[in-house]
């Protein structure tokens, strides 16, 4: 029996609605599988916790999290209570940084039954590997003077080690996919970091002669996401470019509510963290209509990470069978609630017997 210890941090807003939904799904999967058990522990760290305690997580929070196999997070942010830079750097980004989760992976693909806003999305299926520890999000800089003379300085830090790590991760991933890596650059405008990024990319690419590669400036690459997303397989991007590109990836899928993500610790020293791309969505909190698919697809990425790819594929197939049969929350044009979509996924999962991990039939629209 494989027992996996998972730290749940639902966080803020709809995180508290979609994490319990995905946990129910994971419990169902564990029942089906028999040999896989999850031990969930909930942590209340959030903006409300900040109001009570003056901090986003307990002082020994990182020490506690260290012993888990993974962290399953919902969303962090409640601007009414705490400025975003305080809440994010006190919880989400703190965990990413201190647990050396240097790689952020975010897939985007056409899901059956979910209409892309693109007229001709074809059958795109891409994955963005985002450098997750430095780049434009390096906390290096400062403010001087005030009034008309005020100056803000923000430095971007690009190290060969972290850049190379993200690129190698992308090439390794491409080996198992369509064998193509695209580098997101802007070396025609950013004069130090991006030519460096290009050079590292060329060096790393030499070690992968069987993988095709190209470099695209981020502006053109963004346009291609809209006009020809099917031309991409794996894209490697800096922290900021990757962040922006993956919101666009979510948008062309049909909703940010369905987009999953994983923050991967590659050195094995700390747990990885799984969280959907979306935030706390204050406009729909408490209405029961948050899309659970982003969090449930994120659970699929966690299963993959634990070496349970077959179960992960089954879960994604079940998700697609549910969306293709029209069980949709309002963000993707439906009328169903979080609970109805989740219950339907659970109902169909229960029909998959222990041996029946083969693909569930999906109705193509
Ligand atoms: N799961 C991603 C996440 O929580 N990101 C932080 C974020 O976007 N916060 C702002 C918000 O929730 O409105």
Coordinates of C-alpha atoms and ligand atoms in Angstrom, one line a residue:
X1 CA 0.0 0.0 0.0
X2 CA 1.4 3.4 -1.0
X3 CA 0.4 6.0 1.5
X4 CA 1.0 9.6 0.5
X5 CA 0.9 12.5 3.0
X6 CA -0.7 15.6 1.4
X7 CA -0.8 19.0 3.0
X8 CA -4.0 20.8 2.0
X9 CA -3.9 24.6 2.0
X10 CA -7.3 25.7 0.5
X11 CA -6.2 29.3 1.2
X12 CA -8.7 32.0 0.2
X13 CA -11.9 32.5 -1.7
X14 CA -12.9 29.7 -4.1
X15 CA -9.8 27.8 -3.0
X16 CA -11.9 26.7 -0.1
X17 CA -14.6 25.4 -2.5
X18 CA -12.5 23.7 -5.1
X19 CA -9.9 22.0 -2.8
X20 CA -12.5 20.0 -0.9
X21 CA -14.1 19.0 -4.2
X22 CA -10.7 17.7 -5.6
X23 CA -10.0 16.0 -2.3
X24 CA -13.2 14.0 -2.6
X25 CA -12.1 13.0 -6.1
X26 CA -8.7 11.9 -4.9
X27 CA -10.4 9.9 -2.1
X28 CA -12.6 8.2 -4.7
X29 CA -9.5 7.3 -6.7
X30 CA -7.8 5.9 -3.7
X31 CA -10.9 3.7 -3.1
X32 CA -10.8 2.5 -6.7
X33 CA -7.1 1.8 -6.7
X34 CA -6.9 0.0 -3.4
X35 CA -3.1 0.2 -3.3
X36 CA -2.9 4.0 -3.0
X37 CA -3.9 5.9 0.1
X38 CA -3.9 9.6 0.8
X39 CA -3.4 11.1 4.2
X40 CA -4.7 14.6 4.1
X41 CA -3.9 17.3 6.6
X42 CA -5.6 20.7 6.4
X43 CA -3.9 24.0 7.1
X44 CA -5.9 27.2 7.6
X45 CA -3.2 29.6 6.3
X46 CA -4.9 32.4 4.4
X47 CA -5.6 36.1 4.5
X48 CA -8.2 35.5 7.3
X49 CA -5.4 33.7 9.2
X50 CA -3.3 36.8 8.6
X51 CA -6.0 39.1 10.2
X52 CA -6.0 37.0 13.3
X53 CA -2.3 36.2 13.6
X54 CA -0.5 39.0 11.6
X55 CA 1.2 36.4 9.4
X56 CA 0.1 34.3 6.4
X57 CA 1.3 31.0 8.0
X58 CA 2.4 29.7 11.4
X59 CA 6.0 30.4 12.4
X60 CA 6.8 26.7 12.2
X61 CA 4.7 26.3 9.0
X62 CA 7.6 25.5 6.6
X63 CA 9.0 23.0 9.2
X64 CA 5.6 21.3 9.3
X65 CA 5.2 21.2 5.5
X66 CA 8.6 19.8 5.0
X67 CA 7.5 16.3 6.1
X68 CA 4.7 16.0 3.5
X69 CA 4.9 14.2 0.2
X70 CA 3.2 17.1 -1.5
X71 CA 1.3 20.3 -1.0
X72 CA -2.2 20.8 -2.5
X73 CA -3.0 24.5 -2.6
X74 CA -6.1 26.3 -3.8
X75 CA -5.7 30.1 -4.1
X76 CA -4.1 32.9 -2.1
X77 CA -5.4 36.5 -2.1
X78 CA -8.0 38.7 -0.6
X79 CA -7.4 42.3 -1.4
X80 CA -10.0 43.5 1.0
X81 CA -8.0 42.1 3.9
X82 CA -4.3 41.9 2.8
X83 CA -2.3 43.5 0.0
X84 CA -1.5 40.9 -2.7
X85 CA 2.2 41.3 -2.4
X86 CA 2.0 40.5 1.4
X87 CA -0.3 37.5 1.0
X88 CA 1.5 36.0 -1.9
X89 CA 5.1 36.5 -0.6
X90 CA 3.9 35.3 2.9
X91 CA 2.5 32.0 1.7
X92 CA 2.5 31.0 -2.0
X93 CA 5.8 32.4 -3.2
X94 CA 7.4 31.7 0.2
X95 CA 6.7 28.0 -0.3
X96 CA 7.8 28.0 -3.9
X97 CA 11.1 29.7 -3.0
X98 CA 12.0 28.1 0.3
X99 CA 11.1 24.6 -1.0
X100 CA 13.2 25.2 -4.1
X101 CA 10.3 24.6 -6.5
X102 CA 12.3 25.9 -9.4
X103 CA 10.0 24.6 -12.1
X104 CA 6.5 25.5 -12.7
X105 CA 4.6 23.4 -15.3
X106 CA 1.3 24.5 -16.8
X107 CA -0.4 22.5 -19.6
X108 CA -3.0 23.9 -21.9
X109 CA -5.0 21.8 -24.3
X110 CA -8.4 21.6 -25.9
X111 CA -10.8 19.8 -23.5
X112 CA -13.7 18.1 -25.2
X113 CA -16.9 19.9 -24.6
X114 CA -15.2 23.2 -23.6
X115 CA -15.4 25.8 -26.3
X116 CA -12.2 27.7 -26.9
X117 CA -12.8 31.4 -27.8
X118 CA -10.6 30.8 -30.8
X119 CA -12.4 30.2 -34.1
X120 CA -10.1 27.4 -35.1
X121 CA -8.2 26.0 -32.0
X122 CA -7.5 22.7 -33.9
X123 CA -6.4 20.2 -31.3
X124 CA -3.7 22.2 -29.5
X125 CA -1.9 20.4 -26.6
X126 CA 1.0 22.3 -25.2
X127 CA 2.8 22.7 -21.9
X128 CA 4.7 25.7 -20.6
X129 CA 7.8 25.1 -18.4
X130 CA 8.2 28.3 -16.4
X131 CA 11.4 29.1 -14.5
X132 CA 10.0 29.6 -11.0
X133 CA 12.7 30.9 -8.8
X134 CA 14.3 34.0 -10.2
X135 CA 14.2 36.1 -13.4
X136 CA 11.9 39.1 -13.3
X137 CA 10.5 38.0 -9.9
X138 CA 13.8 38.3 -8.1
X139 CA 13.4 40.5 -5.1
X140 CA 16.4 42.7 -5.8
X141 CA 16.1 46.4 -6.0
X142 CA 14.8 49.3 -4.0
X143 CA 13.1 52.7 -4.0
X144 CA 14.9 56.0 -3.6
X145 CA 13.7 59.6 -3.3
X146 CA 10.1 60.7 -3.2
X147 CA 7.6 62.9 -5.0
X148 CA 8.6 63.8 -8.6
X149 CA 12.1 62.4 -8.1
X150 CA 10.9 59.0 -6.9
X151 CA 12.7 56.1 -8.5
X152 CA 11.9 52.3 -8.3
X153 CA 14.6 49.8 -9.3
X154 CA 13.7 46.2 -9.9
X155 CA 16.5 43.9 -11.1
X156 CA 16.0 40.7 -13.0
X157 CA 18.4 37.9 -12.0
X158 CA 19.1 35.1 -14.4
X159 CA 21.6 32.4 -13.3
X160 CA 23.0 29.8 -15.6
X161 CA 22.1 27.1 -13.1
X162 CA 18.4 27.9 -12.8
X163 CA 18.0 28.8 -16.5
X164 CA 19.7 25.6 -17.6
X165 CA 17.5 23.6 -15.1
X166 CA 14.3 24.9 -16.6
X167 CA 15.5 24.3 -20.1
X168 CA 16.7 20.7 -19.4
X169 CA 13.4 20.0 -17.8
X170 CA 11.6 21.2 -20.9
X171 CA 13.8 19.0 -23.2
X172 CA 13.3 16.0 -21.0
X173 CA 9.5 16.6 -21.1
X174 CA 9.6 17.0 -24.9
X175 CA 11.2 13.5 -25.2
X176 CA 7.9 12.0 -23.9
X177 CA 5.8 14.3 -26.0
X178 CA 6.0 15.7 -29.6
X179 CA 9.7 16.3 -29.4
X180 CA 9.8 20.0 -29.8
X181 CA 10.9 22.8 -27.5
X182 CA 10.3 26.5 -28.1
X183 CA 12.2 29.1 -26.1
X184 CA 10.4 32.3 -25.2
X185 CA 12.9 35.1 -25.6
X186 CA 13.0 38.9 -26.1
X187 CA 16.7 39.2 -27.0
X188 CA 15.8 41.9 -29.6
X189 CA 14.8 44.3 -26.8
X190 CA 16.2 43.1 -23.5
X191 CA 20.0 43.5 -23.9
X192 CA 21.6 41.4 -21.2
X193 CA 19.4 38.7 -19.7
X194 CA 17.7 37.6 -22.9
X195 CA 20.8 37.1 -25.1
X196 CA 22.2 35.2 -22.1
X197 CA 18.9 33.1 -22.1
X198 CA 19.4 32.4 -25.9
X199 CA 23.0 31.3 -25.4
X200 CA 22.1 28.9 -22.6
X201 CA 19.2 27.5 -24.7
X202 CA 21.6 26.9 -27.6
X203 CA 24.0 25.1 -25.3
X204 CA 21.4 22.9 -23.7
X205 CA 19.8 22.1 -27.1
X206 CA 23.1 20.6 -28.3
X207 CA 22.6 17.8 -25.7
X208 CA 19.2 16.9 -27.3
X209 CA 19.9 16.3 -31.0
X210 CA 16.6 14.4 -31.3
X211 CA 14.5 17.2 -30.1
X212 CA 13.6 20.0 -32.5
X213 CA 13.9 23.5 -31.1
X214 CA 13.2 27.1 -32.0
X215 CA 13.2 30.5 -30.3
X216 CA 10.4 33.0 -30.5
X217 CA 10.2 36.5 -29.2
X218 CA 7.5 36.6 -26.5
X219 CA 5.4 39.1 -28.4
X220 CA 5.2 37.0 -31.5
X221 CA 4.9 33.8 -29.4
X222 CA 1.8 35.3 -27.7
X223 CA 0.3 36.1 -31.0
X224 CA 0.9 32.5 -32.2
X225 CA -0.8 31.2 -29.1
X226 CA -3.9 32.9 -30.5
X227 CA -3.5 32.2 -34.2
X228 CA -1.8 28.8 -34.2
X229 CA -1.6 27.2 -30.8
X230 CA -1.3 23.8 -32.3
X231 CA 2.2 24.5 -33.6
X232 CA 3.6 24.2 -30.0
X233 CA 4.6 21.3 -27.9
X234 CA 6.8 22.4 -24.9
X235 CA 7.6 26.0 -24.3
X236 CA 10.3 27.1 -21.9
X237 CA 9.9 30.6 -20.5
X238 CA 11.3 32.9 -17.8
X239 CA 9.3 33.6 -14.7
X240 CA 7.3 36.6 -16.0
X241 CA 6.9 35.5 -19.6
X242 CA 5.8 32.0 -18.4
X243 CA 3.3 33.6 -16.0
X244 CA 1.7 35.8 -18.7
X245 CA 1.8 33.1 -21.4
X246 CA 0.0 30.6 -19.1
X247 CA -2.9 32.9 -18.4
X248 CA -3.2 33.2 -22.2
X249 CA -3.0 29.4 -22.4
X250 CA -5.9 29.2 -19.9
X251 CA -7.9 31.7 -21.8
X252 CA -7.6 29.9 -25.1
X253 CA -8.7 26.7 -23.4
X254 CA -11.9 28.5 -22.5
X255 CA -11.5 29.6 -18.9
X256 CA -8.8 30.2 -16.3
X257 CA -11.0 28.0 -14.0
X258 CA -9.9 24.8 -15.8
X259 CA -6.1 25.5 -15.9
X260 CA -3.8 23.3 -13.7
X261 CA -0.3 23.8 -12.5
X262 CA 2.5 22.2 -10.6
X263 CA 5.5 23.7 -8.8
X264 CA 8.2 21.1 -8.9
X265 CA 11.1 20.6 -6.5
X266 CA 13.6 18.7 -8.7
X267 CA 16.3 18.1 -6.1
X268 CA 14.1 15.9 -3.9
X269 CA 14.9 17.9 -0.7
X270 CA 11.3 19.3 -0.3
X271 CA 7.8 18.5 -1.4
X272 CA 6.4 19.9 -4.6
X273 CA 3.2 22.0 -4.6
X274 CA 0.2 21.6 -6.8
X275 CA -2.2 24.5 -7.4
X276 CA -4.5 25.6 -10.2
X277 CA -3.6 28.7 -12.2
X278 CA -6.6 30.6 -11.0
X279 CA -6.7 32.9 -7.9
X280 CA -9.4 33.3 -5.3
X281 CA -12.1 34.8 -7.6
X282 CA -13.7 37.2 -5.2
X283 CA -16.6 37.8 -7.6
X284 CA -18.0 34.3 -7.2
X285 CA -17.1 33.3 -3.7
X286 CA -19.9 31.4 -1.9
X287 CA -22.1 31.1 -4.9
X288 CA -21.2 27.4 -5.4
X289 CA -20.3 27.9 -9.0
X290 CA -16.5 27.8 -9.0
X291 CA -15.2 25.5 -11.7
X292 CA -13.6 22.6 -9.9
X293 CA -11.8 21.3 -13.0
X294 CA -8.6 23.4 -12.5
X295 CA -8.1 21.9 -9.1
X296 CA -9.1 18.4 -10.2
X297 CA -6.8 18.5 -13.2
X298 CA -4.1 19.7 -10.8
X299 CA -4.8 16.6 -8.7
X300 CA -4.1 14.6 -11.9
X301 CA -0.7 16.3 -12.2
X302 CA -0.1 15.3 -8.6
X303 CA -1.0 11.7 -9.5
X304 CA 1.5 11.9 -12.4
X305 CA 4.2 13.2 -10.1
X306 CA 3.7 10.3 -7.7
X307 CA 4.2 7.9 -10.7
X308 CA 0.5 7.1 -11.1
X309 CA 0.3 8.3 -14.7
X310 CA -2.3 5.7 -15.6
X311 CA -4.6 6.9 -12.9
X312 CA -3.8 10.5 -13.9
X313 CA -4.8 9.7 -17.5
X314 CA -8.0 8.0 -16.3
X315 CA -8.9 11.1 -14.3
X316 CA -8.4 13.4 -17.2
X317 CA -10.4 11.1 -19.5
X318 CA -13.2 11.1 -16.9
X319 CA -13.1 15.0 -16.7
X320 CA -13.4 15.1 -20.5
X321 CA -16.2 12.7 -20.6
X322 CA -18.1 14.9 -18.1
X323 CA -17.4 18.1 -19.9
X324 CA -18.2 16.6 -23.3
X325 CA -21.6 15.5 -21.9
X326 CA -22.3 19.1 -21.0
X327 CA -21.7 19.2 -17.2
X328 CA -20.3 22.8 -17.2
X329 CA -20.0 25.6 -14.7
X330 CA -21.1 29.1 -15.8
X331 CA -17.5 30.3 -16.6
X332 CA -17.6 27.9 -19.5
X333 CA -21.1 28.5 -20.6
X334 CA -23.0 26.0 -18.4
X335 CA -25.4 26.1 -15.5
X336 CA -24.0 23.4 -13.3
X337 CA -22.6 24.0 -9.8
X338 CA -19.2 23.0 -8.4
X339 CA -20.9 20.1 -6.6
X340 CA -22.8 18.9 -9.6
X341 CA -19.6 18.7 -11.8
X342 CA -17.6 17.1 -9.0
X343 CA -20.3 14.6 -8.2
X344 CA -20.5 13.6 -11.8
X345 CA -16.8 13.1 -12.0
X346 CA -16.9 11.0 -8.9
X347 CA -19.9 9.0 -10.2
X348 CA -18.1 8.1 -13.4
X349 CA -14.8 7.4 -11.6
X350 CA -16.7 4.8 -9.5
X351 CA -17.6 3.0 -12.7
X352 CA -13.9 2.5 -13.5
X353 CA -13.0 -0.8 -11.8
X354 CA -9.6 -1.5 -10.5
X355 CA -8.4 -3.1 -13.7
X356 CA -10.4 -0.8 -15.9
X357 CA -7.9 2.0 -16.1
X358 CA -8.1 2.0 -19.8
X359 CA -9.4 5.2 -21.5
X360 CA -13.0 6.0 -20.8
X361 CA -14.9 6.8 -23.9
X362 CA -15.1 10.5 -24.6
X363 CA -17.9 11.9 -26.8
X364 CA -16.3 14.3 -29.3
X365 CA -18.2 17.4 -30.0
Ligands
LIG1 N1 -3.5 29.4 -7.4 C1 -2.8 30.5 -7.8 C2 -2.9 31.7 -6.9 O1 -3.6 31.6 -5.9 N2 -2.3 32.7 -7.3 C3 -2.3 33.9 -6.6 C4 -3.2 34.9 -7.1 O2 -3.4 35.1 -8.3 N3 -3.7 35.7 -6.2 C5 -4.6 36.8 -6.5 C6 -6.0 36.4 -6.2 O3 -6.3 35.3 -5.7 O4 -6.9 37.2 -6.6

